[in-house]
PDB file of C-alpha atoms in Angstrom:
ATOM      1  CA  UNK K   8      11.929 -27.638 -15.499  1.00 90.00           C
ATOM      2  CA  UNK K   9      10.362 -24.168 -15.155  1.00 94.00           C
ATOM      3  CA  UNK K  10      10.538 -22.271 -18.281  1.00 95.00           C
ATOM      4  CA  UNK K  11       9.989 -18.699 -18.531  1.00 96.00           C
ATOM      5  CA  UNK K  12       9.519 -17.574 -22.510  1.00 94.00           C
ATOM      6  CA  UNK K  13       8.824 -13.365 -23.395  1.00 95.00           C
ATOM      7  CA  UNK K  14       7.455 -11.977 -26.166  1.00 94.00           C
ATOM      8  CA  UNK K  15       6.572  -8.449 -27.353  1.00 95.00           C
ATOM      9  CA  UNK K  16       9.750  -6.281 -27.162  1.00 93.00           C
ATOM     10  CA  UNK K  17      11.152  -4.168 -30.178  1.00 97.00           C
ATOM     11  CA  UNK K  18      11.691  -0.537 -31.342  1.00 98.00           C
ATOM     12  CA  UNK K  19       9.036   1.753 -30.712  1.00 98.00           C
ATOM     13  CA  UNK K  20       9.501   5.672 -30.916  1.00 98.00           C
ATOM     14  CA  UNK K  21       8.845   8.149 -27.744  1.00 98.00           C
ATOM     15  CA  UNK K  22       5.490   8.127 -26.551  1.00 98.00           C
ATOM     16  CA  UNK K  23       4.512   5.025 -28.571  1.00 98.00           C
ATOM     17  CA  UNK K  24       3.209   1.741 -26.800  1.00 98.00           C
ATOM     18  CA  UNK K  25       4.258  -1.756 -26.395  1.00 98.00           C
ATOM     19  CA  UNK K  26       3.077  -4.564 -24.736  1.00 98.00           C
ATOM     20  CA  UNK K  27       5.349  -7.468 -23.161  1.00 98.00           C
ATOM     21  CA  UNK K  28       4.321 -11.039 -22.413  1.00 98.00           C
ATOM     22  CA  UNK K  29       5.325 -14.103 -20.564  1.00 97.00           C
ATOM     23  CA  UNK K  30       4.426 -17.318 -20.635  1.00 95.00           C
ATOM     24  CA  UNK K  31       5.182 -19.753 -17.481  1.00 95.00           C
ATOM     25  CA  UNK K  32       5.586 -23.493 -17.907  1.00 92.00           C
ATOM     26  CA  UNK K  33       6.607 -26.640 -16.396  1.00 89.00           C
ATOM     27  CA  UNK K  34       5.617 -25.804 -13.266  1.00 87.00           C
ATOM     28  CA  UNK K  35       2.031 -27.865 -11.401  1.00 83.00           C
ATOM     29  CA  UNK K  36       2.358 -24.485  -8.915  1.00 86.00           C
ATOM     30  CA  UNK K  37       0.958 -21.274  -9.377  1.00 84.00           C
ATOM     31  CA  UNK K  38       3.665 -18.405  -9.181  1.00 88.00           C
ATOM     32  CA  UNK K  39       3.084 -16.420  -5.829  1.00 87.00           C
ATOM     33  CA  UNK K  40       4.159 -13.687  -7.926  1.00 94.00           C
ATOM     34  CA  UNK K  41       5.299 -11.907 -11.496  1.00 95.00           C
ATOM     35  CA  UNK K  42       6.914  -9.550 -12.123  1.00 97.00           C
ATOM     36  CA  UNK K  43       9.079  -7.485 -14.788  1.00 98.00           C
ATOM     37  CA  UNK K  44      12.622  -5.886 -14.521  1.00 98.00           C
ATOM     38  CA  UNK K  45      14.809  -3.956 -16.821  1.00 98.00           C
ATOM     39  CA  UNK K  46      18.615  -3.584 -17.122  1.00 97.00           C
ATOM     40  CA  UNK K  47      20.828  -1.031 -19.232  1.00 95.00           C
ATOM     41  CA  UNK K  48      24.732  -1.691 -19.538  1.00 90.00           C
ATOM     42  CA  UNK K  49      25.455   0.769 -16.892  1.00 86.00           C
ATOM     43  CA  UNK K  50      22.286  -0.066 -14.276  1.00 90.00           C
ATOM     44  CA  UNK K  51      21.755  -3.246 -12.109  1.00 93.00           C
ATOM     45  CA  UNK K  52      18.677  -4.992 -12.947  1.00 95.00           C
ATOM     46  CA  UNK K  53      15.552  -3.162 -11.206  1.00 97.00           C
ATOM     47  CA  UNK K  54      11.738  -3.981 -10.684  1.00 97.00           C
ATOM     48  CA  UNK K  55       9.732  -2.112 -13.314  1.00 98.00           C
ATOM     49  CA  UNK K  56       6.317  -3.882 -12.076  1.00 98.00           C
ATOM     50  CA  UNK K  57       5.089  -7.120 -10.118  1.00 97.00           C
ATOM     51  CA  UNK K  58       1.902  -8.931  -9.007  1.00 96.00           C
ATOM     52  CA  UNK K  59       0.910 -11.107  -6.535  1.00 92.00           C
ATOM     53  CA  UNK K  60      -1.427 -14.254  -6.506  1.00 83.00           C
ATOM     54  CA  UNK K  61      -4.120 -12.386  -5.053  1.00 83.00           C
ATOM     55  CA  UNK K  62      -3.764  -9.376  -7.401  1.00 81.00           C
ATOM     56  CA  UNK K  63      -1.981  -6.632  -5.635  1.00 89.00           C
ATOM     57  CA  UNK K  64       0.248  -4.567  -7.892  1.00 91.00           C
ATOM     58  CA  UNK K  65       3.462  -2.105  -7.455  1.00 95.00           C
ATOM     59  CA  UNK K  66       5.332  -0.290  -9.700  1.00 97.00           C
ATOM     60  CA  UNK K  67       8.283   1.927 -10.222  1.00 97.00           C
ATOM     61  CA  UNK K  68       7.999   5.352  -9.523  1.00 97.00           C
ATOM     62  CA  UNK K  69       9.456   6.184 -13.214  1.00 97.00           C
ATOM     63  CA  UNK K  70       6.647   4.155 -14.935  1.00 98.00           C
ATOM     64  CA  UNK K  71       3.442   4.636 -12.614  1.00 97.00           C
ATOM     65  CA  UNK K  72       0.776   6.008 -14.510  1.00 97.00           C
ATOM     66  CA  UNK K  73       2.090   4.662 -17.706  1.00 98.00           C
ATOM     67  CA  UNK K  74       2.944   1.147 -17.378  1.00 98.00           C
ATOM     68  CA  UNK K  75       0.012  -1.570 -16.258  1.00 97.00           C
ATOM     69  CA  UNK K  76       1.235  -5.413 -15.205  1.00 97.00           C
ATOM     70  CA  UNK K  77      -1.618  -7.690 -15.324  1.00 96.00           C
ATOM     71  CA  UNK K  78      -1.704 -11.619 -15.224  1.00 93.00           C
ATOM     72  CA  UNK K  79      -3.584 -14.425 -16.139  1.00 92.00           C
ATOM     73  CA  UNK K  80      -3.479 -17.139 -13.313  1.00 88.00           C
ATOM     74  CA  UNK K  81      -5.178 -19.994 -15.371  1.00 89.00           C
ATOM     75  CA  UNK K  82      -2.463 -19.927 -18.208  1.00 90.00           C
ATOM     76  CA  UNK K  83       0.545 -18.799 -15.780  1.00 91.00           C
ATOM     77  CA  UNK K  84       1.288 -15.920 -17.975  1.00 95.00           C
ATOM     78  CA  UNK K  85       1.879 -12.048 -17.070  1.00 96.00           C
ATOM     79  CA  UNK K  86       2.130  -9.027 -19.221  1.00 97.00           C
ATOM     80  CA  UNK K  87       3.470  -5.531 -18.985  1.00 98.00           C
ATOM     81  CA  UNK K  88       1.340  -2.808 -21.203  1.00 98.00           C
ATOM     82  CA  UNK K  89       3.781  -0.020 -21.403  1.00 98.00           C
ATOM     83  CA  UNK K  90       2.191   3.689 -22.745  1.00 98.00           C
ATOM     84  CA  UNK K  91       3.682   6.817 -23.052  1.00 98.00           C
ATOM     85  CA  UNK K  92       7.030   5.248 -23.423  1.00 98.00           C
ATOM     86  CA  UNK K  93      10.277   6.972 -23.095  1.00 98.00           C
ATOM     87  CA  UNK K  94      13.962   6.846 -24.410  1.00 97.00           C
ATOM     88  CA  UNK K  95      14.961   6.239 -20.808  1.00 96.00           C
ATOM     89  CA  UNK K  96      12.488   2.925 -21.011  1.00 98.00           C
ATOM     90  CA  UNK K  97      15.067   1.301 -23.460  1.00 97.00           C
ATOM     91  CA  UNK K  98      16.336  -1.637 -21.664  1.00 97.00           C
ATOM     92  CA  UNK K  99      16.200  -5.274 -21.754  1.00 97.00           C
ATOM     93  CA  UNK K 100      13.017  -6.341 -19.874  1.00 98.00           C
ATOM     94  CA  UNK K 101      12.926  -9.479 -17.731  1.00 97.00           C
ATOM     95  CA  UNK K 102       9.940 -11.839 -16.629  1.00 97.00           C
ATOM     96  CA  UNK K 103      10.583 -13.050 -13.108  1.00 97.00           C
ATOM     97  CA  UNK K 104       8.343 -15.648 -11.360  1.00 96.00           C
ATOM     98  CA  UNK K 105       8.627 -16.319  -7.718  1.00 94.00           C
ATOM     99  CA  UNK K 106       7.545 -20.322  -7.155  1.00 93.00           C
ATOM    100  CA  UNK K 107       7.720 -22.081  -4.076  1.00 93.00           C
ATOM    101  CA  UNK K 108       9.871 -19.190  -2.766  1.00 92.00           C
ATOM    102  CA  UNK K 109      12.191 -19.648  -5.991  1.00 94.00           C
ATOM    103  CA  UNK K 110      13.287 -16.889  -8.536  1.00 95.00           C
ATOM    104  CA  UNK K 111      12.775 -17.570 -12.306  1.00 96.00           C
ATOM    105  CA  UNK K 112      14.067 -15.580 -14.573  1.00 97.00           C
ATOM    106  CA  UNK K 113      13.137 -15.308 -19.141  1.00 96.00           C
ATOM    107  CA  UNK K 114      15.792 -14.764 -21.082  1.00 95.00           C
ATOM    108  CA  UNK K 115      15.098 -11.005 -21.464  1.00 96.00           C
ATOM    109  CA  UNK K 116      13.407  -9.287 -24.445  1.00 97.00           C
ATOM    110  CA  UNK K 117      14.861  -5.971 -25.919  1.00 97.00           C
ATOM    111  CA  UNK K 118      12.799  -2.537 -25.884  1.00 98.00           C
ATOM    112  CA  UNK K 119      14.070   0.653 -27.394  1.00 98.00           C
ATOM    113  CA  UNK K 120      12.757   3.735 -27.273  1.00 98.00           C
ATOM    114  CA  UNK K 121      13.580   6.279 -29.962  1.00 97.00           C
ATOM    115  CA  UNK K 122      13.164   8.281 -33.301  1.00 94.00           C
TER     116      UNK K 122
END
């Protein structure tokens, strides 16, 4: 059973940073790829950041420049270092692993953004 467990959301106020991690386990495959999403009550759910295998990144054109995804392939965890964060960032983030062509999905951690 693939579990997916985040860490590292909270309150933080504008222009503060926060970093976001996920741990991947229960799985004897590497995840082609990681990624984070976000959702707000009155979005759908949309990529903030993801990374393949082999490294390449992309990003949201609302965080570029701000936000950095990064992983670590030999303990199957990702993380999301978010800078110069925003009251628009507030959302509940999601880890997602693709493995073996199938979606995974943590049970979401909360970030707000705000004085």
């Amino acid at each position: 059973q693939v579990r997916l467990v985040e860490s590292g959301g909270g309150l933080v106020q504008p222009g503060g940073s926060l970093g976001l991690s996920c741990a991947v386990s229960g799985s004897i495959y590497s995840p082609t790829a990681m990624g984070w999403y976000r959702q707000t009550p009155n979005k759908d759910r949309e990529l903030v950041a993801r990374i393949t295998l082999r490294g390449p990144t992309n990003y949201a054109d609302s965080v570029k420049g701000r936000f950095t995804i990064s992983r670590d392939n030999a303990r199957n965890a990702v993380f999301l270092q978010m800078n110069s964060l925003r009251p628009e960032d507030t959302a509940l983030y999601y880890c997602n692993v693709i493995i073996r062509s199938n979606d995974y999905w943590g049970q979401g951690t909360q970030v707000t953004v705000s004085y």
